mmCIF file with all atom_site columns, C-alpha atoms and ligand atoms in Angstrom:
data_model
loop_
_atom_site.group_PDB
_atom_site.id
_atom_site.type_symbol
_atom_site.label_atom_id
_atom_site.label_alt_id
_atom_site.label_comp_id
_atom_site.label_asym_id
_atom_site.label_entity_id
_atom_site.label_seq_id
_atom_site.pdbx_PDB_ins_code
_atom_site.Cartn_x
_atom_site.Cartn_y
_atom_site.Cartn_z
_atom_site.occupancy
_atom_site.B_iso_or_equiv
_atom_site.pdbx_formal_charge
_atom_site.auth_seq_id
_atom_site.auth_comp_id
_atom_site.auth_asym_id
_atom_site.auth_atom_id
_atom_site.pdbx_PDB_model_num
ATOM   1   C  CA  . MET K 1 1   ? 9.874  -109.860 -4.463 1.00 0.00 ? 25  MET K CA  1
ATOM   2   C  CA  . LYS K 1 2   ? 12.280 -112.775 -4.886 1.00 0.00 ? 26  LYS K CA  1
ATOM   3   C  CA  . ASP K 1 3   ? 11.018 -116.069 -3.541 1.00 0.00 ? 27  ASP K CA  1
ATOM   4   C  CA  . LYS K 1 4   ? 12.958 -119.295 -3.701 1.00 0.00 ? 28  LYS K CA  1
ATOM   5   C  CA  . ILE K 1 5   ? 11.852 -122.865 -3.036 1.00 0.00 ? 29  ILE K CA  1
ATOM   6   C  CA  . ILE K 1 6   ? 13.982 -124.385 -0.278 1.00 0.00 ? 30  ILE K CA  1
ATOM   7   C  CA  . GLY K 1 7   ? 12.325 -127.772 -0.028 1.00 0.00 ? 31  GLY K CA  1
ATOM   8   C  CA  . LYS K 1 8   ? 9.155  -129.714 0.468  1.00 0.00 ? 32  LYS K CA  1
ATOM   9   C  CA  . ASP K 1 9   ? 6.955  -129.283 3.514  1.00 0.00 ? 33  ASP K CA  1
ATOM   10  C  CA  . LYS K 1 10  ? 7.597  -132.873 4.590  1.00 0.00 ? 34  LYS K CA  1
ATOM   11  C  CA  . ASP K 1 11  ? 11.381 -132.315 4.547  1.00 0.00 ? 35  ASP K CA  1
ATOM   12  C  CA  . PHE K 1 12  ? 11.245 -130.008 7.589  1.00 0.00 ? 36  PHE K CA  1
ATOM   13  C  CA  . ILE K 1 13  ? 10.763 -131.669 10.965 1.00 0.00 ? 37  ILE K CA  1
ATOM   14  C  CA  . VAL K 1 14  ? 9.041  -129.669 13.708 1.00 0.00 ? 38  VAL K CA  1
ATOM   15  C  CA  . GLY K 1 15  ? 11.529 -128.495 16.312 1.00 0.00 ? 39  GLY K CA  1
ATOM   16  C  CA  . LYS K 1 16  ? 14.564 -128.815 14.076 1.00 0.00 ? 40  LYS K CA  1
ATOM   17  C  CA  . GLY K 1 17  ? 16.788 -126.229 12.405 1.00 0.00 ? 41  GLY K CA  1
ATOM   18  C  CA  . TYR K 1 18  ? 18.313 -126.414 8.949  1.00 0.00 ? 42  TYR K CA  1
ATOM   19  C  CA  . ILE K 1 19  ? 21.099 -124.478 7.324  1.00 0.00 ? 43  ILE K CA  1
ATOM   20  C  CA  . ILE K 1 20  ? 20.271 -123.244 3.839  1.00 0.00 ? 44  ILE K CA  1
ATOM   21  C  CA  . ILE K 1 21  ? 22.936 -121.616 1.654  1.00 0.00 ? 45  ILE K CA  1
ATOM   22  C  CA  . LEU K 1 22  ? 21.575 -119.025 -0.735 1.00 0.00 ? 46  LEU K CA  1
ATOM   23  C  CA  . GLY K 1 23  ? 24.278 -117.204 -2.670 1.00 0.00 ? 47  GLY K CA  1
ATOM   24  C  CA  . SER K 1 24  ? 26.771 -115.992 -0.108 1.00 0.00 ? 48  SER K CA  1
ATOM   25  C  CA  . GLU K 1 25  ? 24.224 -116.060 2.721  1.00 0.00 ? 49  GLU K CA  1
ATOM   26  C  CA  . GLU K 1 26  ? 23.937 -118.810 5.317  1.00 0.00 ? 50  GLU K CA  1
ATOM   27  C  CA  . ILE K 1 27  ? 20.366 -118.945 6.608  1.00 0.00 ? 51  ILE K CA  1
ATOM   28  C  CA  . LEU K 1 28  ? 19.011 -120.836 9.590  1.00 0.00 ? 52  LEU K CA  1
ATOM   29  C  CA  . VAL K 1 29  ? 15.515 -122.183 8.890  1.00 0.00 ? 53  VAL K CA  1
ATOM   30  C  CA  . TYR K 1 30  ? 13.660 -123.522 11.890 1.00 0.00 ? 54  TYR K CA  1
ATOM   31  C  CA  . ARG K 1 31  ? 10.311 -125.213 11.771 1.00 0.00 ? 55  ARG K CA  1
ATOM   32  C  CA  . GLY K 1 32  ? 8.298  -124.471 14.874 1.00 0.00 ? 56  GLY K CA  1
ATOM   33  C  CA  . LYS K 1 33  ? 5.042  -126.008 15.993 1.00 0.00 ? 57  LYS K CA  1
ATOM   34  C  CA  . LYS K 1 34  ? 3.007  -123.271 14.334 1.00 0.00 ? 58  LYS K CA  1
ATOM   35  C  CA  . SER K 1 35  ? 5.286  -121.581 11.840 1.00 0.00 ? 59  SER K CA  1
ATOM   36  C  CA  . PHE K 1 36  ? 8.694  -121.343 10.247 1.00 0.00 ? 60  PHE K CA  1
ATOM   37  C  CA  . PHE K 1 37  ? 11.443 -118.958 11.308 1.00 0.00 ? 61  PHE K CA  1
ATOM   38  C  CA  . ALA K 1 38  ? 14.324 -117.999 9.064  1.00 0.00 ? 62  ALA K CA  1
ATOM   39  C  CA  . LEU K 1 39  ? 17.258 -115.790 9.920  1.00 0.00 ? 63  LEU K CA  1
ATOM   40  C  CA  . LYS K 1 40  ? 20.771 -115.040 8.813  1.00 0.00 ? 64  LYS K CA  1
ATOM   41  C  CA  . ASN K 1 41  ? 22.908 -117.548 10.699 1.00 0.00 ? 65  ASN K CA  1
ATOM   42  C  CA  . GLU K 1 42  ? 25.044 -114.907 12.327 1.00 0.00 ? 66  GLU K CA  1
ATOM   43  C  CA  . CYS K 1 43  ? 24.749 -113.208 15.694 1.00 0.00 ? 67  CYS K CA  1
ATOM   44  C  CA  . SER K 1 44  ? 25.012 -109.419 15.375 1.00 0.00 ? 68  SER K CA  1
ATOM   45  C  CA  . HIS K 1 45  ? 27.296 -109.301 18.427 1.00 0.00 ? 69  HIS K CA  1
ATOM   46  C  CA  . GLU K 1 46  ? 30.441 -111.164 17.407 1.00 0.00 ? 70  GLU K CA  1
ATOM   47  C  CA  . LYS K 1 47  ? 29.156 -113.073 14.388 1.00 0.00 ? 71  LYS K CA  1
ATOM   48  C  CA  . PHE K 1 48  ? 29.027 -116.538 15.938 1.00 0.00 ? 72  PHE K CA  1
ATOM   49  C  CA  . PRO K 1 49  ? 26.445 -118.827 14.323 1.00 0.00 ? 73  PRO K CA  1
ATOM   50  C  CA  . LEU K 1 50  ? 22.954 -118.517 15.739 1.00 0.00 ? 74  LEU K CA  1
ATOM   51  C  CA  . SER K 1 51  ? 22.363 -122.148 14.831 1.00 0.00 ? 75  SER K CA  1
ATOM   52  C  CA  . ASP K 1 52  ? 24.158 -122.860 18.137 1.00 0.00 ? 76  ASP K CA  1
ATOM   53  C  CA  . GLY K 1 53  ? 21.471 -120.832 19.889 1.00 0.00 ? 77  GLY K CA  1
ATOM   54  C  CA  . ILE K 1 54  ? 18.318 -121.699 21.771 1.00 0.00 ? 78  ILE K CA  1
ATOM   55  C  CA  . ILE K 1 55  ? 14.929 -120.951 20.256 1.00 0.00 ? 79  ILE K CA  1
ATOM   56  C  CA  . ASN K 1 56  ? 12.033 -120.216 22.569 1.00 0.00 ? 80  ASN K CA  1
ATOM   57  C  CA  . GLU K 1 57  ? 9.041  -120.568 20.310 1.00 0.00 ? 81  GLU K CA  1
ATOM   58  C  CA  . ASP K 1 58  ? 6.521  -119.435 22.930 1.00 0.00 ? 82  ASP K CA  1
ATOM   59  C  CA  . LYS K 1 59  ? 8.418  -116.186 23.438 1.00 0.00 ? 83  LYS K CA  1
ATOM   60  C  CA  . CYS K 1 60  ? 9.316  -116.009 19.756 1.00 0.00 ? 84  CYS K CA  1
ATOM   61  C  CA  . SER K 1 61  ? 12.987 -115.452 20.536 1.00 0.00 ? 85  SER K CA  1
ATOM   62  C  CA  . ILE K 1 62  ? 16.437 -116.905 20.000 1.00 0.00 ? 86  ILE K CA  1
ATOM   63  C  CA  . THR K 1 63  ? 19.275 -116.699 22.520 1.00 0.00 ? 87  THR K CA  1
ATOM   64  C  CA  . CYS K 1 64  ? 22.864 -116.834 21.302 1.00 0.00 ? 88  CYS K CA  1
ATOM   65  C  CA  . ILE K 1 65  ? 24.749 -119.208 23.544 1.00 0.00 ? 89  ILE K CA  1
ATOM   66  C  CA  . HIS K 1 66  ? 28.088 -117.498 23.075 1.00 0.00 ? 90  HIS K CA  1
ATOM   67  C  CA  . HIS K 1 67  ? 27.489 -114.382 25.187 1.00 0.00 ? 91  HIS K CA  1
ATOM   68  C  CA  . GLY K 1 68  ? 23.769 -114.535 25.918 1.00 0.00 ? 92  GLY K CA  1
ATOM   69  C  CA  . ALA K 1 69  ? 22.273 -111.953 23.538 1.00 0.00 ? 93  ALA K CA  1
ATOM   70  C  CA  . LYS K 1 70  ? 18.596 -112.527 22.842 1.00 0.00 ? 94  LYS K CA  1
ATOM   71  C  CA  . PHE K 1 71  ? 16.700 -111.512 19.701 1.00 0.00 ? 95  PHE K CA  1
ATOM   72  C  CA  . SER K 1 72  ? 13.059 -111.338 18.700 1.00 0.00 ? 96  SER K CA  1
ATOM   73  C  CA  . LEU K 1 73  ? 12.028 -113.733 15.955 1.00 0.00 ? 97  LEU K CA  1
ATOM   74  C  CA  . ASN K 1 74  ? 9.144  -111.381 15.136 1.00 0.00 ? 98  ASN K CA  1
ATOM   75  C  CA  . ASP K 1 75  ? 11.297 -108.510 13.923 1.00 0.00 ? 99  ASP K CA  1
ATOM   76  C  CA  . GLY K 1 76  ? 14.948 -109.374 14.671 1.00 0.00 ? 100 GLY K CA  1
ATOM   77  C  CA  . SER K 1 77  ? 15.240 -106.729 17.366 1.00 0.00 ? 101 SER K CA  1
ATOM   78  C  CA  . VAL K 1 78  ? 17.571 -107.069 20.347 1.00 0.00 ? 102 VAL K CA  1
ATOM   79  C  CA  . LEU K 1 79  ? 15.833 -108.250 23.511 1.00 0.00 ? 103 LEU K CA  1
ATOM   80  C  CA  . SER K 1 80  ? 18.959 -108.643 25.614 1.00 0.00 ? 104 SER K CA  1
ATOM   81  C  CA  . PHE K 1 81  ? 22.543 -107.400 25.595 1.00 0.00 ? 105 PHE K CA  1
ATOM   82  C  CA  . PRO K 1 82  ? 25.415 -107.628 24.742 1.00 0.00 ? 106 PRO K CA  1
ATOM   83  C  CA  . ALA K 1 83  ? 24.189 -107.321 21.138 1.00 0.00 ? 107 ALA K CA  1
ATOM   84  C  CA  . THR K 1 84  ? 23.009 -103.874 20.079 1.00 0.00 ? 108 THR K CA  1
ATOM   85  C  CA  . ASN K 1 85  ? 22.059 -104.459 16.440 1.00 0.00 ? 109 ASN K CA  1
ATOM   86  C  CA  . LYS K 1 86  ? 19.123 -106.460 15.154 1.00 0.00 ? 110 LYS K CA  1
ATOM   87  C  CA  . ILE K 1 87  ? 19.494 -109.681 13.218 1.00 0.00 ? 111 ILE K CA  1
ATOM   88  C  CA  . LYS K 1 88  ? 18.235 -110.266 9.688  1.00 0.00 ? 112 LYS K CA  1
ATOM   89  C  CA  . LEU K 1 89  ? 15.023 -112.281 9.324  1.00 0.00 ? 113 LEU K CA  1
ATOM   90  C  CA  . TYR K 1 90  ? 13.431 -113.795 6.255  1.00 0.00 ? 114 TYR K CA  1
ATOM   91  C  CA  . LYS K 1 91  ? 9.822  -114.628 5.489  1.00 0.00 ? 115 LYS K CA  1
ATOM   92  C  CA  . VAL K 1 92  ? 9.060  -118.320 4.930  1.00 0.00 ? 116 VAL K CA  1
ATOM   93  C  CA  . TYR K 1 93  ? 5.769  -119.735 3.686  1.00 0.00 ? 117 TYR K CA  1
ATOM   94  C  CA  . ILE K 1 94  ? 4.282  -122.904 2.260  1.00 0.00 ? 118 ILE K CA  1
ATOM   95  C  CA  . LYS K 1 95  ? 2.484  -122.935 -1.064 1.00 0.00 ? 119 LYS K CA  1
ATOM   96  C  CA  . ASP K 1 96  ? 1.002  -126.268 -2.058 1.00 0.00 ? 120 ASP K CA  1
ATOM   97  C  CA  . THR K 1 97  ? 3.719  -128.578 -0.664 1.00 0.00 ? 121 THR K CA  1
ATOM   98  C  CA  . ASP K 1 98  ? 6.693  -126.344 -1.400 1.00 0.00 ? 122 ASP K CA  1
ATOM   99  C  CA  . VAL K 1 99  ? 8.438  -124.214 1.210  1.00 0.00 ? 123 VAL K CA  1
ATOM   100 C  CA  . TYR K 1 100 ? 9.476  -120.788 -0.043 1.00 0.00 ? 124 TYR K CA  1
ATOM   101 C  CA  . ILE K 1 101 ? 11.794 -118.180 1.379  1.00 0.00 ? 125 ILE K CA  1
ATOM   102 C  CA  . ASP K 1 102 ? 11.661 -114.533 0.465  1.00 0.00 ? 126 ASP K CA  1
ATOM   103 C  CA  . ILE K 1 103 ? 15.303 -113.490 0.113  1.00 0.00 ? 127 ILE K CA  1
ATOM   104 C  CA  . ASN K 1 104 ? 14.775 -109.769 -0.419 1.00 0.00 ? 128 ASN K CA  1
HETATM 105 S  S1  . LIG B 2 .   ? 28.279 -113.722 19.504 1.00 0.00 ? 15  LIG B S1  1
HETATM 106 FE FE1 . LIG B 2 .   ? 26.204 -113.903 20.060 1.00 0.00 ? 15  LIG B FE1 1
HETATM 107 S  S2  . LIG B 2 .   ? 26.093 -112.916 21.996 1.00 0.00 ? 15  LIG B S2  1
HETATM 108 FE FE2 . LIG B 2 .   ? 28.157 -112.696 21.417 1.00 0.00 ? 15  LIG B FE2 1
#
């Protein structure tokens, strides 16, 4: 398991998304009211950035604003067309005051 510190707990404001660059991967990290979400910042439909999208924390989903595809933030699965392939999610957790991402 490869875990990387991406910042301090206090650096992430609730309800706000952040772009983290790790290697060649652009990752959207969003701090929700109860937990963090992290996903590759690319819609599986036509590769537009999901950072433009709308997160519904209660339904644990993100909707791409470009053509309306919706994805689960639990497992990356497609909840609504036109996308047909899941998106890539990452595990994020806090240990002491550091925020870690598992980039496996
Ligand atoms: S690029 Fe996201 S729905 Fe088309």
